Tab-separated table of C-alpha atoms in Angstrom:
chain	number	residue	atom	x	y	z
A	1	UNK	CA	0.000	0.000	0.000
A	2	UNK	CA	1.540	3.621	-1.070
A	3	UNK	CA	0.011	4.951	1.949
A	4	UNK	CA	1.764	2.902	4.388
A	5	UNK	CA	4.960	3.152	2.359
A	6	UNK	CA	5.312	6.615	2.628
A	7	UNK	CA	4.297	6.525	6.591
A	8	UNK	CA	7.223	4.306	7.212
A	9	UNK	CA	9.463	6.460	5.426
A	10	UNK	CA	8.450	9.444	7.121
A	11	UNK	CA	8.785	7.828	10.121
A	12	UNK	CA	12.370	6.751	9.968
A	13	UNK	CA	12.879	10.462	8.597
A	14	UNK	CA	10.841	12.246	11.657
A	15	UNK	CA	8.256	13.456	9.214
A	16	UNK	CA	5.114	14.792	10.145
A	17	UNK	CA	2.507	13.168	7.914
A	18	UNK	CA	-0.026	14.879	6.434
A	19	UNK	CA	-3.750	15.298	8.706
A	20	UNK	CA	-5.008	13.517	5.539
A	21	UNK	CA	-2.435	11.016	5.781
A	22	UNK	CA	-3.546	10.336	9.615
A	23	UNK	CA	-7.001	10.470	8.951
A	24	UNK	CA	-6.429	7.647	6.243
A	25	UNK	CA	-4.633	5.450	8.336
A	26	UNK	CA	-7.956	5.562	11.195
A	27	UNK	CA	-9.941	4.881	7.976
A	28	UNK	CA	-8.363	1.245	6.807
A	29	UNK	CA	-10.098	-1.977	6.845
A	30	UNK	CA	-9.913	-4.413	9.017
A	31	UNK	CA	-8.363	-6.448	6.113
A	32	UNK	CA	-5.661	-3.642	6.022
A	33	UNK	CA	-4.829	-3.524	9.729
A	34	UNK	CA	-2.367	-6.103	10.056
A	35	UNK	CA	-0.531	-4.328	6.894
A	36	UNK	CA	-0.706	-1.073	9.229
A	37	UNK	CA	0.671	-2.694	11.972
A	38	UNK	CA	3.277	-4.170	10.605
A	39	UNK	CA	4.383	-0.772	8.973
A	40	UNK	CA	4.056	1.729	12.195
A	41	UNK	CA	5.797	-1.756	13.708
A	42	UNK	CA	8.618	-0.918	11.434
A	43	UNK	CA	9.092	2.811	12.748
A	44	UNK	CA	8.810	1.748	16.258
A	45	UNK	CA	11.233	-0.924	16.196
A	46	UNK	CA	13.574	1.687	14.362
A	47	UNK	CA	13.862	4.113	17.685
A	48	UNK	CA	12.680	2.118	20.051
A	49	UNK	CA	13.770	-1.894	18.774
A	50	UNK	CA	11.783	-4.299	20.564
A	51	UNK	CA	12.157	-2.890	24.109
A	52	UNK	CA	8.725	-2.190	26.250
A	53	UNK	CA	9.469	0.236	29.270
A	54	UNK	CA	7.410	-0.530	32.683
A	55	UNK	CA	5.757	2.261	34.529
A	56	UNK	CA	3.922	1.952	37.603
A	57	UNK	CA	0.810	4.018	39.052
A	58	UNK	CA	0.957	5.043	42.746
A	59	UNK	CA	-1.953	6.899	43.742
A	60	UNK	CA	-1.168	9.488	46.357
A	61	UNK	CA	-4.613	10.692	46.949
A	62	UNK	CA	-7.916	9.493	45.824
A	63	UNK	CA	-10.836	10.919	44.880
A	64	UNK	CA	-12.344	13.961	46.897
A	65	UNK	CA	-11.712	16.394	43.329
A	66	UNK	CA	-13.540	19.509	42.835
A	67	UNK	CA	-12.859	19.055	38.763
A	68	UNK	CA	-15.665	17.605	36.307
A	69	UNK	CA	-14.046	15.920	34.120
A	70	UNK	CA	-16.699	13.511	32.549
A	71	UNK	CA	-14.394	10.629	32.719
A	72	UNK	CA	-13.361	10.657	36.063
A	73	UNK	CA	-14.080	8.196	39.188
A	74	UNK	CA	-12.876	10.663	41.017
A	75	UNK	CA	-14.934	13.913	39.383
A	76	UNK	CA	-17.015	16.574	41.057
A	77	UNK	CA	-20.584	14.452	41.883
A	78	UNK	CA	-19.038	11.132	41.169
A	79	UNK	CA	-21.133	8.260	42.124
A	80	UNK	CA	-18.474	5.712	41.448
A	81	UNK	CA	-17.644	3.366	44.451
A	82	UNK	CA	-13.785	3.973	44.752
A	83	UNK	CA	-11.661	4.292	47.546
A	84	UNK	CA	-11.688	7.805	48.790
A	85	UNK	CA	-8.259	8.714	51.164
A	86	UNK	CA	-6.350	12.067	51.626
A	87	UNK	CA	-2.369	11.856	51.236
A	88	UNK	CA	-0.149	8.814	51.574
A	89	UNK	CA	2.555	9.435	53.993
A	90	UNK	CA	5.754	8.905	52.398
A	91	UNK	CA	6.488	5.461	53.685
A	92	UNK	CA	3.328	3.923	52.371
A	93	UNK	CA	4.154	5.700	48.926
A	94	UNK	CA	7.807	4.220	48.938
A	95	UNK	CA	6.517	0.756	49.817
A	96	UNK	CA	3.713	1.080	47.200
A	97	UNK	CA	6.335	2.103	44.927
A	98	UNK	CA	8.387	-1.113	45.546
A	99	UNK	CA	6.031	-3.417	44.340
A	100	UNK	CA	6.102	-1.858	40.819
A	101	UNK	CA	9.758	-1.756	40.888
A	102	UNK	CA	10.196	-5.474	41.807
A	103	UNK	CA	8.399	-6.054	38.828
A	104	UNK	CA	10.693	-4.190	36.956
A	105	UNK	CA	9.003	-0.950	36.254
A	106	UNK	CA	11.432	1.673	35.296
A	107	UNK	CA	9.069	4.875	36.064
A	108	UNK	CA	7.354	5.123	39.254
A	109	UNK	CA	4.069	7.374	38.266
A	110	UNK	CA	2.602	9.604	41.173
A	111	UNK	CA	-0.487	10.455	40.649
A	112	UNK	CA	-2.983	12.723	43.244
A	113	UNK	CA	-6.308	13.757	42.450
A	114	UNK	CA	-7.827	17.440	42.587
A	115	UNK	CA	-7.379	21.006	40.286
A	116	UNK	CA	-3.678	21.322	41.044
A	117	UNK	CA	-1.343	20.812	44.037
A	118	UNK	CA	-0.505	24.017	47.000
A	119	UNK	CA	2.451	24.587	47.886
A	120	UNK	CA	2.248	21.987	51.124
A	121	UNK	CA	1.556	19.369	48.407
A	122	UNK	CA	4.376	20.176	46.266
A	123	UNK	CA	6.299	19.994	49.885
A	124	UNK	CA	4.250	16.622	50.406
A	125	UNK	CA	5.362	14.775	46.756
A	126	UNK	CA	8.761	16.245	47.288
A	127	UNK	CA	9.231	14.085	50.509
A	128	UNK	CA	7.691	11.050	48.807
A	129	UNK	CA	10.058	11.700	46.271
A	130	UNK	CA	12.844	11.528	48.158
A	131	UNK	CA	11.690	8.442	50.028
A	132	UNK	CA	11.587	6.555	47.376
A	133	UNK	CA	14.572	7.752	45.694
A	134	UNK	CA	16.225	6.952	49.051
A	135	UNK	CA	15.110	2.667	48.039
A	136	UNK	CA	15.199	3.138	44.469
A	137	UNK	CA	18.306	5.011	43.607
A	138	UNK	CA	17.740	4.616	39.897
A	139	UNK	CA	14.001	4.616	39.349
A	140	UNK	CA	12.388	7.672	37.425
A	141	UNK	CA	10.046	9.778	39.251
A	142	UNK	CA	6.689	11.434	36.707
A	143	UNK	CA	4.622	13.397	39.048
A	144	UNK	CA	0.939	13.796	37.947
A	145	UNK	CA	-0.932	16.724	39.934
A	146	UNK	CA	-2.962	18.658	38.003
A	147	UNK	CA	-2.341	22.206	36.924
A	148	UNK	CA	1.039	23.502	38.084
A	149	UNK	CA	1.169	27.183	39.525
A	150	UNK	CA	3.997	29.402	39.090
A	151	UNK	CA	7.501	27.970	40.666
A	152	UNK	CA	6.379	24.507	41.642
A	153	UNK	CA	7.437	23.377	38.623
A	154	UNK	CA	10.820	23.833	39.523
A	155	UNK	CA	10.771	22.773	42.998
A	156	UNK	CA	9.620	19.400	41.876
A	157	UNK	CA	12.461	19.066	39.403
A	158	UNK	CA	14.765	20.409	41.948
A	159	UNK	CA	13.208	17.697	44.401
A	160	UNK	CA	14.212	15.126	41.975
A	161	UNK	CA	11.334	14.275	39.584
A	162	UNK	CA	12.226	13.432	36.271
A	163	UNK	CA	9.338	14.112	34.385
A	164	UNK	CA	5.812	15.662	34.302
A	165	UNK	CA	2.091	14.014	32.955
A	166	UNK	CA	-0.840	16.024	32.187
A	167	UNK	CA	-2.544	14.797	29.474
A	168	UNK	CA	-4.282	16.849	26.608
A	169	UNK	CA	-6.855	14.027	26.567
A	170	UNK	CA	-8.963	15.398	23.510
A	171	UNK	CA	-8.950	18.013	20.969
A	172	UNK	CA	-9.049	21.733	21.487
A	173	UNK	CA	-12.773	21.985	19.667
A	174	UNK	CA	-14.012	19.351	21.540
A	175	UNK	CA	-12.932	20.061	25.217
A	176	UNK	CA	-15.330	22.141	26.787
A	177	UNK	CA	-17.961	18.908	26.173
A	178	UNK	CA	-15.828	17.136	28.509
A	179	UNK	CA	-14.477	19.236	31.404
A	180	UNK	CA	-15.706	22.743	31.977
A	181	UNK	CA	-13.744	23.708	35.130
A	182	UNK	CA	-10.719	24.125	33.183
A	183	UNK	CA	-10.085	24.386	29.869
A	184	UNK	CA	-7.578	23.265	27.095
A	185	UNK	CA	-5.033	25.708	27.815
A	186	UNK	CA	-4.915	25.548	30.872
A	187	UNK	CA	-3.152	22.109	30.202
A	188	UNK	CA	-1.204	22.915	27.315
A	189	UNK	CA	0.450	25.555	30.002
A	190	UNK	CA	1.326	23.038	32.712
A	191	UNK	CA	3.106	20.756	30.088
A	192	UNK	CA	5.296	24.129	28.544
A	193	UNK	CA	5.790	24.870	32.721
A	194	UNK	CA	7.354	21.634	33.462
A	195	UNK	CA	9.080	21.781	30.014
A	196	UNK	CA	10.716	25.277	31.204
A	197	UNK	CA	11.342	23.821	34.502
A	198	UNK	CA	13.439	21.253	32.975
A	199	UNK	CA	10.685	17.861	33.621
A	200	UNK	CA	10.886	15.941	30.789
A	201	UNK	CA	7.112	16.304	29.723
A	202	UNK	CA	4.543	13.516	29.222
A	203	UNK	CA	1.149	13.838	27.658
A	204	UNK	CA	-1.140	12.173	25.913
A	205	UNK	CA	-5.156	11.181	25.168
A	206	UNK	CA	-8.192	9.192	25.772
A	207	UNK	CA	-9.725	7.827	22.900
A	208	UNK	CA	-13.209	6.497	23.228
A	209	UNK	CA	-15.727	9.224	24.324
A	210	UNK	CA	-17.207	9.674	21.492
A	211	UNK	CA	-14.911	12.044	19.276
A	212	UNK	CA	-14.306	11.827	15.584
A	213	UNK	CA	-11.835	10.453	13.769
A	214	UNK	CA	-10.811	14.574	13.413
A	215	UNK	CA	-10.724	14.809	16.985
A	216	UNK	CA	-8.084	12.046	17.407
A	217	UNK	CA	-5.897	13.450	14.601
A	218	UNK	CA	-6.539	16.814	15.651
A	219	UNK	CA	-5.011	16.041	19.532
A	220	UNK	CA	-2.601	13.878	18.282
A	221	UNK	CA	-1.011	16.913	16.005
A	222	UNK	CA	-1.100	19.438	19.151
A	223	UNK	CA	1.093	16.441	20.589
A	224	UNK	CA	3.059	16.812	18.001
A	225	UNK	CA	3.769	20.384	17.893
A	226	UNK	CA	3.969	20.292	21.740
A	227	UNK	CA	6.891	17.847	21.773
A	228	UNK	CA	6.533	15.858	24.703
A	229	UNK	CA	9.372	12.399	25.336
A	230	UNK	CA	5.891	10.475	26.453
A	231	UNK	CA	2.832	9.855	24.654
A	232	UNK	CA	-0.125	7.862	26.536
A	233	UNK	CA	-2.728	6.714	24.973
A	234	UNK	CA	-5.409	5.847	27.281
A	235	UNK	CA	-8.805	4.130	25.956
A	236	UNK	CA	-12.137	5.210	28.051
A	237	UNK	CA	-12.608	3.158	30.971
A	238	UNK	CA	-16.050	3.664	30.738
A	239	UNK	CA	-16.547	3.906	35.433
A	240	UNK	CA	-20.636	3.785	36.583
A	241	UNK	CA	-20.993	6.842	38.493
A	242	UNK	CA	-19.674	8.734	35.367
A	243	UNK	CA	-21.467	10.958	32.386
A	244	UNK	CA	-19.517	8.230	30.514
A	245	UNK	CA	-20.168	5.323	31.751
A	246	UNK	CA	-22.405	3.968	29.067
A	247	UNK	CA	-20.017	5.393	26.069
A	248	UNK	CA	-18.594	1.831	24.622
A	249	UNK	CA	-17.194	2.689	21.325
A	250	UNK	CA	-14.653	1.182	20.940
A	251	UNK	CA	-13.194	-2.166	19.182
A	252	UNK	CA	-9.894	-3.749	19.073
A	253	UNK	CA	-8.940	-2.942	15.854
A	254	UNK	CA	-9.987	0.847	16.244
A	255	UNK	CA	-7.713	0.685	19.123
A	256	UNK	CA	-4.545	-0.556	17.145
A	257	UNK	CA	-5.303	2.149	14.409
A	258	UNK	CA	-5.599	4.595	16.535
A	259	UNK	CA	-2.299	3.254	18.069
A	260	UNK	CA	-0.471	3.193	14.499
A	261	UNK	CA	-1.635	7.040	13.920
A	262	UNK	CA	0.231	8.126	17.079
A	263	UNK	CA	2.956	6.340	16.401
A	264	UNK	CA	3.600	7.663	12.768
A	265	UNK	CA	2.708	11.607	14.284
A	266	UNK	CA	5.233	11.068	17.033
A	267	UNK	CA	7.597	8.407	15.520
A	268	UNK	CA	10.445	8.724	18.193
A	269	UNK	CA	8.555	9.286	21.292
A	270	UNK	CA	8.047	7.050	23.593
A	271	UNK	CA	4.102	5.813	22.995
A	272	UNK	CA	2.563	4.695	26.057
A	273	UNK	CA	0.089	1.935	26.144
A	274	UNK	CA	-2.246	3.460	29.305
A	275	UNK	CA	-5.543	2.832	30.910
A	276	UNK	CA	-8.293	0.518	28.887
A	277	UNK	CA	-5.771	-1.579	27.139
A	278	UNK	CA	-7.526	-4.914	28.576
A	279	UNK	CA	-10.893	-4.055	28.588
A	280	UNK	CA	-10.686	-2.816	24.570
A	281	UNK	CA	-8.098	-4.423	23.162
A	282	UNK	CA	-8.762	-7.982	25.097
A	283	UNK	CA	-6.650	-10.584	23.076
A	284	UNK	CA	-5.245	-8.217	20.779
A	285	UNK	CA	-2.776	-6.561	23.178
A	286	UNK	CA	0.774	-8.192	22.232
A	287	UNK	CA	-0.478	-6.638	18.757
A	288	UNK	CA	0.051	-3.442	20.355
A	289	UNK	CA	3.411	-4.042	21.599
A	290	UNK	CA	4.515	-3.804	18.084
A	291	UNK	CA	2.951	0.125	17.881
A	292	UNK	CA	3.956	1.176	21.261
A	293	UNK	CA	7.272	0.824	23.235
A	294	UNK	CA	5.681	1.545	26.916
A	295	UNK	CA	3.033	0.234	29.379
A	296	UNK	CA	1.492	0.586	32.953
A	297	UNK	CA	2.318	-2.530	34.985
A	298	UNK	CA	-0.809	-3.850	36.950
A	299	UNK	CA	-3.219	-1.439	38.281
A	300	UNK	CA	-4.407	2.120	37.094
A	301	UNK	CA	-5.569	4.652	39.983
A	302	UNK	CA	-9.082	3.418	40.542
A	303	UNK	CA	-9.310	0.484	38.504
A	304	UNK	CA	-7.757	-3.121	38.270
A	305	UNK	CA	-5.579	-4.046	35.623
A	306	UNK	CA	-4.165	-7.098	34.317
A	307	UNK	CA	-2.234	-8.875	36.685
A	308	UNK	CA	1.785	-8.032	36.694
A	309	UNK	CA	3.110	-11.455	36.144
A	310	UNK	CA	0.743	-11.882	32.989
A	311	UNK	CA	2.281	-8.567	31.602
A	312	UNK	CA	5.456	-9.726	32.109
A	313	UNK	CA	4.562	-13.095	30.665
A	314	UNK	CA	2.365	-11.430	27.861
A	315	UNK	CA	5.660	-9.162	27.172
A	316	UNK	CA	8.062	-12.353	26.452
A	317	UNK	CA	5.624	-14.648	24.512
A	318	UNK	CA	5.313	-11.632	21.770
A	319	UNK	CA	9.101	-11.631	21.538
A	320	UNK	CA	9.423	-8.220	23.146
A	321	UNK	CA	11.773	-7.446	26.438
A	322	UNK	CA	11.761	-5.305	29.321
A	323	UNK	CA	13.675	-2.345	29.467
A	324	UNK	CA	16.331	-1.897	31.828
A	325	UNK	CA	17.383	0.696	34.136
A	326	UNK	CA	20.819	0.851	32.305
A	327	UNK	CA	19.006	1.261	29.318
A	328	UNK	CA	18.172	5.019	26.910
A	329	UNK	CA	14.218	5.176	26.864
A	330	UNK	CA	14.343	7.972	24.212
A	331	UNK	CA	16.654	7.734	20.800
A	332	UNK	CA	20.109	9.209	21.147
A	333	UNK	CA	18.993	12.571	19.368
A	334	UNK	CA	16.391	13.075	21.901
A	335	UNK	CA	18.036	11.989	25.031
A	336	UNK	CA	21.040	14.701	23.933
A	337	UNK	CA	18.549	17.270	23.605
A	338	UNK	CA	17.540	16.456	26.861
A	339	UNK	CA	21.054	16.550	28.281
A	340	UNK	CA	22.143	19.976	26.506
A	341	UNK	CA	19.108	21.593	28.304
A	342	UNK	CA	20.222	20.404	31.369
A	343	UNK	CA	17.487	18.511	32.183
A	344	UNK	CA	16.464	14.670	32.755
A	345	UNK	CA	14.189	13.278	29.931
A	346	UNK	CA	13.924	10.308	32.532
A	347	UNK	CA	14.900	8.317	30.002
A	348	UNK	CA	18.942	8.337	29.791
A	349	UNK	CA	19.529	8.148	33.485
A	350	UNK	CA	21.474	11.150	34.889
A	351	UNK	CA	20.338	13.857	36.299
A	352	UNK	CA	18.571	16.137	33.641
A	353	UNK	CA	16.188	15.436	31.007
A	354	UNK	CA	13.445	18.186	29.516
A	355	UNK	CA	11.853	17.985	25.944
A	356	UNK	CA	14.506	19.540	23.544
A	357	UNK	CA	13.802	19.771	19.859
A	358	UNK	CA	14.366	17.056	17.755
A	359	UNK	CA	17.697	17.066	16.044
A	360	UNK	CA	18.323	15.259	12.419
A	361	UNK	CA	20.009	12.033	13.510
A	362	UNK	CA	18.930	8.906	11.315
A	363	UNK	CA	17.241	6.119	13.463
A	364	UNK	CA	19.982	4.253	15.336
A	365	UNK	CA	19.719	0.742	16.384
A	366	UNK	CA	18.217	0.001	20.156
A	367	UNK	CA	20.976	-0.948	22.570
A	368	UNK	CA	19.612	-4.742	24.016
A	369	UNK	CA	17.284	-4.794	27.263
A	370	UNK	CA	17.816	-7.200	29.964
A	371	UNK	CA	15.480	-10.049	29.049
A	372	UNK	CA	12.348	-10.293	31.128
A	373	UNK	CA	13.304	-12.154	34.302
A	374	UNK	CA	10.820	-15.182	34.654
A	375	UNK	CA	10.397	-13.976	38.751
A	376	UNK	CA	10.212	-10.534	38.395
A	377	UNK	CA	6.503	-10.263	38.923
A	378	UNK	CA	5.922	-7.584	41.672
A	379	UNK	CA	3.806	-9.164	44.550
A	380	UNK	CA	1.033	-6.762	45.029
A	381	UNK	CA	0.895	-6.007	41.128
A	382	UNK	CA	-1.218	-9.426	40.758
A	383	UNK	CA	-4.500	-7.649	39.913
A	384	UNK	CA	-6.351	-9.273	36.945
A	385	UNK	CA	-9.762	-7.910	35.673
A	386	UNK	CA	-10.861	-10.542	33.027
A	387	UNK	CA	-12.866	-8.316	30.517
A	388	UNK	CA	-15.114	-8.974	27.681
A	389	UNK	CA	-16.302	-5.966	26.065
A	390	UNK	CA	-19.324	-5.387	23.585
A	391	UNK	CA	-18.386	-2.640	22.053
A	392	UNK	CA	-20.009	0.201	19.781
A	393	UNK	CA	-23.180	-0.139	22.102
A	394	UNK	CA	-24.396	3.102	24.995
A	395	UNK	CA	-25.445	0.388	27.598
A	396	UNK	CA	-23.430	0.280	30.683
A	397	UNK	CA	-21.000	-3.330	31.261
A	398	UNK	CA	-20.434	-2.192	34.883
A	399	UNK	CA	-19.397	-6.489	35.100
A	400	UNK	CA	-16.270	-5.870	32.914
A	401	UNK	CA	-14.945	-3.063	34.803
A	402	UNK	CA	-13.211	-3.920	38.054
A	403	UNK	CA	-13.087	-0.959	40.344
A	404	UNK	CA	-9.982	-1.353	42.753
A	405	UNK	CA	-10.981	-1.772	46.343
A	406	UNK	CA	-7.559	-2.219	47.859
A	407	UNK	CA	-5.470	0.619	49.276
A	408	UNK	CA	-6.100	2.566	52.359
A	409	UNK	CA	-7.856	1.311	54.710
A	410	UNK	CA	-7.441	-2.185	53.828
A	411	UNK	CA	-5.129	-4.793	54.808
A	412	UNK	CA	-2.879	-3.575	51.461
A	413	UNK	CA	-0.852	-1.284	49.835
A	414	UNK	CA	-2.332	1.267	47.228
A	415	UNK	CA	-2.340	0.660	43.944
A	416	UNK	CA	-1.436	-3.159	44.775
């Protein structure tokens, strides 16, 4: 197919694409899609070879948001039946953190709900930060707070975070139909704040509330010109209790072309598979270890995930391995970037990292991973959800959607 052709060889070039181009590749048949995956499969195994980073989710503080975003648990008015606690001391962060690390996650995620942190929160994360750093010498640190006021970008970097999430989620036009206490720029200005600030920045979407396939190429192009190292791409975990819990529109193969879009956009970032991977894409996710290089381990903030030990296993039987600590996340044009801006793209290890521009290296070869050890399955990561989605329907499947009940106030660790 010419389309797919000239995709690939954009990609290895770090072409943008056309919108039409994009908008064609969401448009293929299902008799096309293994063609498409086997092309964006090409680009990714360019920058990334066949490495999959581990990142973990460790949910500081749950629920109890004054936001509205429709496709929260943790929203304004939710009715969802989550677990509801203020801050995690440090300690119980660390030790949360742990489990994700003995499974060999490389990024420790850490995540609190509400608008945007005060300064006694930024004080909070920093201590959490350091506890962990204190165990975990070599782990990365994202923090994921909400909207950043002016100068706590830098004292997170400054307390040792490596990078920054806040997600665009949807396109600019569309926005307002989803949250309407904030609005789309007030995201895109966290993401440049933690970019100034030196945070390597990561930020992504949610496909599967209804947008067109306009939308998706629309918020995938912002990505673009926004530059961040980290890309998730999260798929609507349609929670009861939210404005979207009956909004099932998705299928596996829209997932994976959805997938393949991103990853010819942003060919040489790092393209996070994020929340809703088993509930949409079911059997079909080793398929989409061949479109993106990256995936949570376990569980997601207020739902279960597939257990650790089957991502891990899942991981080897597609002929993919884990990525190790010693290893460069980002391609070496990226990661030097990074460095020059003295920052920490909290992918190359060190002590910077930040989202330089791109410079005009060809694709190099992926330095090996350390193979997936057959024991490294972290003990409280063994959450499994078994899912079965029927999608393209508006009823609510509140039976294939595991809400997570442990964390506080139970007899384990968030998150576990």
């Amino acid at each position: 197919m010419d389309l797919l052709n000239t995709l690939v060889e954009k990609g290895l070039r770090r072409e943008t694409p056309t919108r039409e181009e994009a908008l064609a590749v969401l448009a293929t048949s299902d008799d096309e899609l293994l063609d498409v995956v086997a092309a964006a499969g090409k680009v990714r195994r360019a920058w990334f070879g066949r490495r999959v980073k581990l990142n973990y989710l460790v949910n500081l503080k749950s629920g109890l948001c004054p936001e509205d975003c429709s496709y929260c648990s943790q929203r304004l008015g939710s009715k969802s039946g989550i677990l509801k606690y203020t801050w995690l001391k440090p300690e119980q962060a660390a030790a949360a953190a742990g489990a994700g690390v003995a499974g060999g996650a490389k990024r420790v995620c850490l995540v609190a709900s509400g608008r945007g942190p005060t300064d006694r929160d930024v004080e909070r994360v920093s201590q959490t930060i350091a506890a962990i750093k204190e165990e975990h010498q070599d782990v990365e640190i994202c923090a994921c707070l909400g909207l950043l006021s002016d100068g706590q970008a830098e004292r997170l970097k400054d307390a040792g975070a490596n990078a920054y999430n806040h997600n665009l989620n949807t396109s600019e036009a569309t926005y307002g139909d989803i949250t309407t206490t904030h609005t789309y720029a007030d995201r895109v200005s966290t993401v440049q704040q933690a970019q100034a600030a030196g945070m390597s920045a990561c930020s992504g979407l949610i496909a599967g509330m209804g947008e067109s396939d306009e939308d998706l190429v629309d918020v995938v192009f912002s990505l673009r010109e926004l530059d961040p190292d980290s890309v998730p791409v999260n798929f609507l975990i349609p929670i009861e209790g939210t404005p979207l819990a009956g909004d099932w529109n998705l299928t596996p193969q829209r997932c994976l072309r959805i997938l393949a879009m991103v990853r010819f956009v942003c060919p040489d970032v790092e393209v996070r598979l994020a929340g809703g991977r088993e509930i949409h894409l079911r059997t079909l996710q080793p398929l989409a270890l061949n479109l993106a290089n990256s995936i949570f381990l376990g569980d997601y903030l207020t739902t279960e995930g597939q257990a650790g030990k089957d991502d891990l296993a899942m991981i080897a039987d597609a002929g993919f391995e884990v990525e190790g600590t010693d290893t460069t996340t980002l391609p070496a044009h990226r990661a030097d970037a990074a460095a020059a801006a003295g920052a920490g793209c909290g992918g190359h290890g060190g002590e910077g990292g930040g989202c330089g521009p791109c410079g005009e290296a060809a694709p190099v070869d992926a330095a090996p991973a350390d193979a997936v050890p057959g024991d490294a399955v972290p003990a409280q990561a063994a959450a499994g959800a078994t899912v079965s989605a029927s999608a393209g329907t508006r009823e609510s499947h509140a039976d294939l959607v595991a809400v997570r009940r442990r964390g506080a106030g139970t007899d384990l660790p968030p998150n576990a």
